[in-house]
């Protein structure tokens, strides 16, 4: 008669034995009680599969990925200094490192998610760097905490050498990439010629399009310095991001249909806009844009009001700048610097709580070309208003004090 060994028992006992050998406790039974109690508690945590329970707590405190209210530490059980030395073994449901078949996934089906997870174990230091790199990734902004932890678990570190091709246009999409550091040029073949159409400078992400839409790579990405990236496999990306995109499309379909700015886009193109934006929430008086800074995002107000202020050479003593405009639901701002390729012409502040849809410059250029006429007409308007407000005929690039 064969005796069935329960799944996980060997790993559990091995990890416990390693801890005993490492710590050499005087009271083995007491140590075992502590060890397994903490293990049980750590498995209720999002990072329970990772090395250290305490590291996981710190990491969740440091970063606020989701815009929806996150669990507080007290809800999580709070930080416990006694956990400092605790090594939670890798034994739970995340521990198998396997790939899943992405193409079978249908984001619209709310079926129970039973696929095995991809996990690349990381040190606390790696996880901190990863969280920093992912903090501003717009595609990750609307994820819930559990989805975010699954993404972080699945990501893997890559070092890139100058001149390396990270992606080649026309290839199948394997990974999505988040930039930790380094510069990367974007090349697109236009009329048979390879042209540099943009660049990433130590921030941002790329490689989402082939994975989202099952298309060949739309651009070539070449490192112009040595760099570091975090990769995310196609299957995990599709399982989490496509599901989230389906939800976003349901939530935002009516809103984007109502936006005058997007009226030149077909419905399918508007939905692609929804796919790539992230939402950000700002507190009363929080600065959204700072005049004079380099620009890499475009904003549409979903709720609340945004105050635009400008400091100008013509009125140097206006404290904090002159209020020049307000934007409310459905209106946009932050386009001027992207269109004119110049620093921000004005500052933007939240009036009360404000929620914005935010799009990065690459998506702005890729998707909003057909909306450029409307934006350019508005920009011409700014120049006229500038004369009225500041009594000068300087152009907008003179605005920074
Ligand atoms: P991907 O999976 O197709 C190449 O692999 C990646 O380059 C792509 O995802 C985007 O993440 C990124 N057009 C297409 N892809 C771009 C572009 C882009 N910029 C970055 N990527 N355009 C440039 C906009 C500045 C439009 C060019 C006509
Ligand atoms: P940005 O990327 O330069 C600041 O970042 C944003 O403020 C800018 O894009 C516009 O979207 C927005 N002049 C310049 N920028 C303006 C103005 C404006 N109004 C809103 N923004 N004027 C006000 C016109 C009613 C004219 C200046 C006096």
Coordinates of C-alpha atoms and ligand atoms in Angstrom, one line a residue:
X1 CA 0.0 0.0 0.0
X2 CA 1.5 3.4 -0.9
X3 CA 1.0 6.4 1.3
X4 CA 0.3 9.7 -0.4
X5 CA 2.5 12.6 0.6
X6 CA 0.5 15.8 0.8
X7 CA 1.5 18.4 -1.7
X8 CA 3.9 20.9 -0.1
X9 CA 4.9 18.7 2.9
X10 CA 8.4 18.1 1.8
X11 CA 9.1 21.8 1.0
X12 CA 7.5 22.8 4.3
X13 CA 9.6 20.5 6.4
X14 CA 12.8 21.2 4.4
X15 CA 12.3 25.0 5.0
X16 CA 11.6 24.5 8.6
X17 CA 14.7 22.3 9.0
X18 CA 16.9 24.9 7.2
X19 CA 15.6 27.6 9.7
X20 CA 16.3 25.4 12.6
X21 CA 19.9 24.7 11.4
X22 CA 20.3 28.5 10.7
X23 CA 19.0 29.7 14.0
X24 CA 20.0 26.8 16.3
X25 CA 17.1 27.5 18.8
X26 CA 17.4 26.4 22.4
X27 CA 13.8 25.3 22.6
X28 CA 12.8 23.4 19.5
X29 CA 9.1 23.1 20.2
X30 CA 8.7 26.8 21.1
X31 CA 10.6 27.7 17.9
X32 CA 8.3 25.4 15.9
X33 CA 5.2 27.1 17.4
X34 CA 6.6 30.6 16.5
X35 CA 7.7 29.5 13.0
X36 CA 4.5 27.9 11.9
X37 CA 2.3 30.7 13.4
X38 CA 4.3 33.3 11.5
X39 CA 4.2 31.2 8.4
X40 CA 0.4 31.0 8.7
X41 CA 0.2 34.8 9.1
X42 CA 2.6 35.4 6.3
X43 CA 0.5 33.3 3.9
X44 CA -2.4 35.6 4.4
X45 CA -0.1 38.4 3.2
X46 CA 0.2 39.3 -0.5
X47 CA 3.9 38.6 -0.5
X48 CA 3.6 35.4 1.6
X49 CA 5.6 33.5 -0.9
X50 CA 8.5 35.8 -0.7
X51 CA 11.6 35.6 1.4
X52 CA 10.7 37.8 4.3
X53 CA 7.3 38.7 5.8
X54 CA 8.6 42.0 7.2
X55 CA 10.1 43.0 3.9
X56 CA 6.8 42.4 2.3
X57 CA 5.1 44.7 4.7
X58 CA 7.5 47.5 4.2
X59 CA 7.2 47.2 0.5
X60 CA 3.4 47.5 0.5
X61 CA 3.6 50.5 2.7
X62 CA 6.1 52.3 0.5
X63 CA 4.1 52.4 -2.7
X64 CA 0.5 53.2 -3.6
X65 CA -0.1 51.4 -6.9
X66 CA -3.9 51.5 -7.0
X67 CA -5.9 54.7 -7.0
X68 CA -8.7 53.0 -5.3
X69 CA -8.2 53.1 -1.5
X70 CA -5.7 50.4 -0.5
X71 CA -5.7 48.3 2.6
X72 CA -4.1 50.0 5.5
X73 CA -1.4 48.4 7.6
X74 CA -3.9 47.8 10.4
X75 CA -6.2 46.0 8.0
X76 CA -3.2 43.9 6.9
X77 CA -2.3 43.1 10.4
X78 CA 0.2 45.8 11.0
X79 CA 4.0 45.7 10.9
X80 CA 5.6 43.5 13.5
X81 CA 9.3 44.0 14.4
X82 CA 9.5 40.4 15.6
X83 CA 9.1 39.4 12.0
X84 CA 12.4 40.9 11.1
X85 CA 14.3 37.7 11.3
X86 CA 11.6 35.4 9.9
X87 CA 12.3 33.6 6.7
X88 CA 9.0 32.5 5.2
X89 CA 9.7 29.5 3.0
X90 CA 8.6 29.4 -0.7
X91 CA 5.8 26.8 -0.5
X92 CA 2.5 28.3 -1.3
X93 CA 0.4 28.5 -4.4
X94 CA 2.7 30.8 -6.2
X95 CA 5.8 28.6 -6.0
X96 CA 5.6 26.7 -9.2
X97 CA 7.4 28.4 -12.0
X98 CA 5.4 27.6 -15.1
X99 CA 4.1 29.4 -18.1
X100 CA 0.5 29.5 -19.0
X101 CA -1.3 29.4 -22.4
X102 CA -2.2 33.1 -22.9
X103 CA -4.3 32.8 -26.0
X104 CA -6.9 30.7 -24.2
X105 CA -7.7 33.6 -22.0
X106 CA -10.9 35.5 -22.5
X107 CA -10.9 38.7 -20.5
X108 CA -14.6 39.1 -20.6
X109 CA -15.3 35.9 -18.8
X110 CA -15.4 36.4 -15.1
X111 CA -14.4 32.7 -14.6
X112 CA -12.5 31.7 -11.5
X113 CA -8.8 32.2 -12.1
X114 CA -7.1 28.9 -11.4
X115 CA -4.0 29.2 -13.6
X116 CA -0.7 28.5 -11.9
X117 CA 1.3 31.6 -11.3
X118 CA 4.7 32.6 -12.7
X119 CA 7.0 33.5 -9.8
X120 CA 10.6 34.8 -10.1
X121 CA 11.9 35.0 -6.6
X122 CA 13.4 38.3 -5.6
X123 CA 15.5 39.8 -2.8
X124 CA 13.9 42.6 -0.8
X125 CA 16.3 45.0 -2.5
X126 CA 15.2 43.8 -5.9
X127 CA 11.6 44.1 -5.0
X128 CA 12.1 47.7 -3.8
X129 CA 13.8 48.6 -7.1
X130 CA 11.0 46.9 -9.0
X131 CA 8.3 48.7 -7.0
X132 CA 10.0 52.1 -7.7
X133 CA 10.2 51.3 -11.4
X134 CA 6.5 50.3 -11.5
X135 CA 5.2 53.1 -9.4
X136 CA 4.3 55.4 -12.3
X137 CA 3.4 52.8 -15.0
X138 CA 0.0 53.9 -16.2
X139 CA -1.1 50.4 -17.3
X140 CA -0.7 49.2 -13.7
X141 CA -2.6 52.1 -12.2
X142 CA -6.0 50.6 -12.0
X143 CA -5.0 47.2 -10.7
X144 CA -6.1 45.9 -7.4
X145 CA -3.6 44.9 -4.8
X146 CA -3.7 41.2 -5.5
X147 CA -3.3 41.7 -9.3
X148 CA -0.4 44.0 -8.6
X149 CA 1.4 41.5 -6.4
X150 CA 0.9 38.8 -9.0
X151 CA 2.5 41.1 -11.6
X152 CA 5.5 41.9 -9.3
X153 CA 6.0 38.3 -8.5
X154 CA 6.1 37.4 -12.2
X155 CA 8.5 40.1 -13.3
X156 CA 12.2 39.4 -13.9
X157 CA 15.3 41.6 -14.0
X158 CA 17.2 42.0 -17.3
X159 CA 20.4 43.9 -18.0
X160 CA 20.7 45.5 -21.3
X161 CA 23.9 46.6 -23.2
X162 CA 24.2 49.7 -25.3
X163 CA 23.0 49.0 -28.9
X164 CA 21.1 45.9 -27.9
X165 CA 17.8 45.4 -29.7
X166 CA 15.2 44.8 -26.9
X167 CA 12.4 44.5 -29.5
X168 CA 12.4 44.2 -33.2
X169 CA 9.5 45.4 -35.3
X170 CA 7.6 42.5 -36.9
X171 CA 8.5 39.9 -34.3
X172 CA 6.0 38.1 -32.1
X173 CA 5.5 39.6 -28.7
X174 CA 7.1 37.7 -25.8
X175 CA 7.4 40.2 -22.9
X176 CA 6.3 43.6 -21.7
X177 CA 9.1 45.8 -20.3
X178 CA 9.3 48.3 -17.5
X179 CA 12.3 50.6 -17.5
X180 CA 14.4 50.8 -14.4
X181 CA 17.2 52.7 -16.0
X182 CA 18.7 53.5 -19.4
X183 CA 17.8 55.2 -22.6
X184 CA 16.1 53.5 -25.5
X185 CA 15.3 54.8 -29.0
X186 CA 12.0 53.9 -30.7
X187 CA 12.3 53.1 -34.4
X188 CA 9.4 52.6 -36.8
X189 CA 9.7 51.6 -40.4
X190 CA 7.9 54.2 -42.5
X191 CA 7.8 54.0 -46.3
X192 CA 10.6 51.3 -46.1
X193 CA 12.8 53.6 -44.0
X194 CA 13.7 53.0 -40.4
X195 CA 13.0 56.3 -38.5
X196 CA 13.6 57.2 -34.9
X197 CA 10.2 58.4 -33.7
X198 CA 10.9 58.9 -30.1
X199 CA 12.9 57.8 -27.1
X200 CA 12.5 56.6 -23.5
X201 CA 14.7 58.3 -20.9
X202 CA 15.1 56.3 -17.7
X203 CA 11.4 55.8 -17.2
X204 CA 8.3 54.3 -18.7
X205 CA 7.4 51.0 -20.3
X206 CA 7.0 49.5 -23.7
X207 CA 6.0 46.3 -25.5
X208 CA 2.4 46.3 -24.5
X209 CA 0.8 46.5 -28.0
X210 CA 1.8 43.1 -29.4
X211 CA 0.6 41.4 -26.2
X212 CA -2.7 43.4 -25.9
X213 CA -3.8 43.0 -29.5
X214 CA -2.0 39.9 -30.7
X215 CA -0.2 41.8 -33.4
X216 CA 3.5 41.8 -34.5
X217 CA 5.8 44.2 -32.7
X218 CA 4.9 47.7 -34.0
X219 CA 8.3 49.3 -33.4
X220 CA 12.0 48.4 -32.8
X221 CA 13.4 49.4 -29.4
X222 CA 17.2 49.8 -29.2
X223 CA 19.2 50.7 -26.0
X224 CA 21.3 53.8 -26.4
X225 CA 23.0 53.3 -23.1
X226 CA 23.5 50.3 -20.8
X227 CA 20.3 49.8 -18.9
X228 CA 18.1 47.6 -16.7
X229 CA 14.6 46.5 -17.4
X230 CA 12.0 44.4 -15.7
X231 CA 10.3 41.9 -18.0
X232 CA 6.8 40.5 -17.7
X233 CA 5.9 37.4 -19.6
X234 CA 3.1 37.5 -22.2
X235 CA 0.8 35.1 -20.4
X236 CA 0.8 36.9 -17.1
X237 CA 0.5 40.3 -18.8
X238 CA -2.5 39.1 -20.8
X239 CA -4.2 37.4 -17.8
X240 CA -4.1 40.5 -15.7
X241 CA -3.9 43.5 -18.0
X242 CA -6.5 42.3 -20.5
X243 CA -9.0 41.5 -17.7
X244 CA -8.4 45.0 -16.3
X245 CA -8.8 46.5 -19.7
X246 CA -12.1 44.8 -20.3
X247 CA -13.3 46.3 -17.0
X248 CA -11.9 49.8 -17.9
X249 CA -13.7 49.6 -21.3
X250 CA -17.0 48.9 -19.5
X251 CA -16.5 51.7 -17.1
X252 CA -15.3 54.3 -19.5
X253 CA -17.0 53.6 -22.8
X254 CA -19.8 56.2 -22.3
X255 CA -17.3 58.8 -21.0
X256 CA -14.9 58.5 -23.9
X257 CA -17.8 58.5 -26.4
X258 CA -18.9 61.9 -24.9
X259 CA -15.5 63.6 -25.2
X260 CA -15.5 66.3 -27.9
X261 CA -11.7 66.0 -28.3
X262 CA -12.0 62.4 -29.4
X263 CA -14.8 62.9 -31.9
X264 CA -12.6 62.3 -34.9
X265 CA -11.7 58.8 -33.6
X266 CA -13.7 55.7 -34.5
X267 CA -15.1 53.7 -31.6
X268 CA -12.4 51.1 -31.8
X269 CA -9.7 53.8 -31.6
X270 CA -11.4 55.4 -28.6
X271 CA -11.3 52.0 -26.9
X272 CA -7.6 51.8 -27.5
X273 CA -7.3 55.2 -25.8
X274 CA -9.1 53.6 -22.8
X275 CA -6.7 50.6 -22.9
X276 CA -3.6 52.7 -22.4
X277 CA -4.6 55.4 -20.0
X278 CA -4.2 55.1 -16.2
X279 CA -6.3 57.0 -13.7
X280 CA -4.7 59.2 -11.1
X281 CA -6.4 60.9 -8.1
X282 CA -5.1 64.2 -6.7
X283 CA -5.8 65.8 -3.3
X284 CA -7.1 69.4 -3.0
X285 CA -4.3 71.8 -4.0
X286 CA -2.0 69.0 -5.1
X287 CA 0.2 70.0 -8.1
X288 CA -0.5 68.0 -11.2
X289 CA 1.8 69.9 -13.6
X290 CA 4.7 72.3 -12.8
X291 CA 5.4 75.1 -15.2
X292 CA 8.8 74.8 -16.8
X293 CA 9.2 71.1 -16.3
X294 CA 9.8 68.5 -19.0
X295 CA 6.5 66.9 -20.1
X296 CA 5.7 63.2 -20.6
X297 CA 1.9 63.0 -20.0
X298 CA -1.4 64.2 -21.2
X299 CA -4.5 64.6 -19.0
X300 CA -8.3 64.4 -19.3
X301 CA -10.4 65.4 -16.3
X302 CA -12.7 62.7 -15.2
X303 CA -14.0 64.4 -12.0
X304 CA -13.4 67.5 -10.0
X305 CA -11.8 70.8 -11.2
X306 CA -8.3 71.7 -12.2
X307 CA -6.9 75.2 -11.8
X308 CA -4.3 76.3 -14.4
X309 CA -1.9 79.1 -13.3
X310 CA 0.9 80.9 -15.1
X311 CA 3.9 82.9 -14.0
X312 CA 4.9 85.3 -16.7
X313 CA 7.7 87.7 -17.3
X314 CA 5.1 90.4 -17.8
X315 CA 3.8 89.9 -14.2
X316 CA 6.8 88.7 -12.2
X317 CA 5.3 89.6 -8.8
X318 CA 2.0 87.6 -9.1
X319 CA 2.5 85.3 -6.2
X320 CA 2.2 81.6 -7.4
X321 CA 1.2 82.8 -10.8
X322 CA -2.0 84.2 -12.3
X323 CA -5.0 81.8 -12.7
X324 CA -5.6 81.5 -16.5
X325 CA -8.1 78.7 -16.8
X326 CA -10.1 76.0 -15.1
X327 CA -10.8 72.5 -16.5
X328 CA -13.6 70.3 -15.5
X329 CA -15.0 66.9 -16.4
X330 CA -14.4 66.0 -20.0
X331 CA -11.8 68.8 -20.6
X332 CA -8.1 68.1 -21.3
X333 CA -4.9 69.8 -20.4
X334 CA -1.1 69.1 -20.7
X335 CA -1.2 68.8 -24.5
X336 CA 0.7 72.0 -25.3
X337 CA 4.1 70.8 -24.2
X338 CA 3.7 67.5 -26.0
X339 CA 2.5 69.1 -29.3
X340 CA 5.0 72.0 -29.2
X341 CA 7.8 69.8 -27.7
X342 CA 8.6 72.5 -25.1
X343 CA 8.5 72.6 -21.3
X344 CA 5.1 73.0 -19.5
X345 CA 3.7 76.5 -20.2
X346 CA 1.7 76.6 -17.0
X347 CA 1.1 74.8 -13.7
X348 CA -2.0 72.7 -12.9
X349 CA -3.5 72.2 -9.4
X350 CA -6.4 70.1 -8.1
X351 CA -9.4 72.1 -6.7
X352 CA -10.9 69.6 -4.3
X353 CA -10.4 65.9 -5.1
X354 CA -9.6 65.4 -8.8
X355 CA -9.5 62.3 -10.9
X356 CA -7.8 62.4 -14.3
X357 CA -7.2 59.9 -17.1
X358 CA -3.5 60.1 -17.9
X359 CA -1.8 59.0 -21.1
X360 CA 1.9 58.9 -21.8
X361 CA 3.5 60.9 -24.7
X362 CA 4.0 57.8 -26.9
X363 CA 0.4 56.8 -26.7
X364 CA -0.6 60.4 -27.2
X365 CA 1.4 60.6 -30.4
X366 CA 0.3 57.2 -31.6
X367 CA -3.4 57.6 -30.9
X368 CA -4.4 61.2 -30.9
X369 CA -3.0 62.3 -34.3
X370 CA -6.6 62.6 -35.7
X371 CA -7.5 64.9 -32.8
X372 CA -4.6 67.3 -33.4
X373 CA -6.7 69.8 -35.4
X374 CA -8.9 70.5 -32.3
X375 CA -5.9 70.8 -30.1
X376 CA -4.1 73.1 -32.5
X377 CA -7.1 75.4 -32.7
X378 CA -7.2 75.6 -29.0
X379 CA -3.5 76.4 -28.8
X380 CA -3.9 79.3 -31.2
X381 CA -6.6 80.5 -28.8
X382 CA -4.1 80.4 -25.9
X383 CA -1.8 82.8 -27.8
X384 CA -4.6 85.3 -28.2
X385 CA -5.6 85.0 -24.5
X386 CA -2.0 85.6 -23.6
X387 CA -2.1 89.0 -25.0
X388 CA -5.4 89.8 -23.2
X389 CA -4.1 88.5 -19.8
X390 CA -0.6 89.8 -19.8
X391 CA -0.8 92.7 -22.2
X392 CA 2.1 91.5 -24.3
X393 CA 2.5 89.7 -27.6
X394 CA 5.2 87.4 -26.5
X395 CA 4.5 83.8 -27.4
X396 CA 3.8 80.9 -24.9
X397 CA 7.4 79.8 -24.8
X398 CA 8.2 83.1 -23.0
X399 CA 5.9 82.1 -20.2
X400 CA 8.4 80.5 -17.8
X401 CA 9.9 83.0 -15.4
Ligands
LIG1 P1 4.9 46.5 -29.2 O1 4.5 45.3 -28.4 O2 4.3 46.7 -30.5 C1 7.1 47.8 -29.8 O3 6.5 46.5 -29.4 C2 6.7 48.8 -28.7 O4 7.1 50.1 -29.0 C3 5.2 49.0 -28.8 O5 4.6 47.8 -28.3 C4 5.0 50.2 -27.9 O6 5.1 49.9 -26.5 C5 6.3 51.0 -28.2 N1 4.2 53.1 -32.4 C6 4.2 51.9 -32.1 N2 4.8 51.4 -30.9 C7 5.4 52.3 -30.2 C8 5.4 53.7 -30.5 C9 4.8 54.1 -31.7 N3 6.1 54.3 -29.6 C10 6.5 53.4 -28.7 N4 6.1 52.2 -29.0 N5 4.8 55.4 -32.2 C11 5.7 56.4 -31.7 C12 5.0 57.4 -30.8 C13 6.1 58.3 -30.2 C14 4.0 55.8 -33.4 C15 4.9 55.8 -34.6 C16 4.2 56.1 -35.9
LIG2 P1 1.2 72.3 -21.0 O1 1.6 70.9 -21.5 O2 2.0 73.4 -21.4 C1 0.2 73.3 -18.9 O3 1.0 72.2 -19.5 C2 -1.2 73.3 -19.5 O4 -2.1 74.3 -19.2 C3 -1.0 73.5 -21.0 O5 -0.3 72.4 -21.6 C4 -2.5 73.6 -21.4 O6 -3.1 72.4 -21.6 C5 -3.1 74.3 -20.2 N1 -1.9 79.0 -22.1 C6 -1.2 77.9 -22.0 N2 -1.6 76.7 -21.4 C7 -2.8 76.7 -21.0 C8 -3.7 77.8 -21.1 C9 -3.2 79.0 -21.6 N3 -4.8 77.4 -20.6 C10 -4.8 76.1 -20.2 N4 -3.5 75.7 -20.5 N5 -3.9 80.2 -21.8 C11 -5.2 80.3 -21.2 C12 -6.3 80.4 -22.2 C13 -7.7 80.5 -21.6 C14 -3.3 81.4 -22.4 C15 -2.3 81.9 -21.4 C16 -2.6 83.2 -20.8

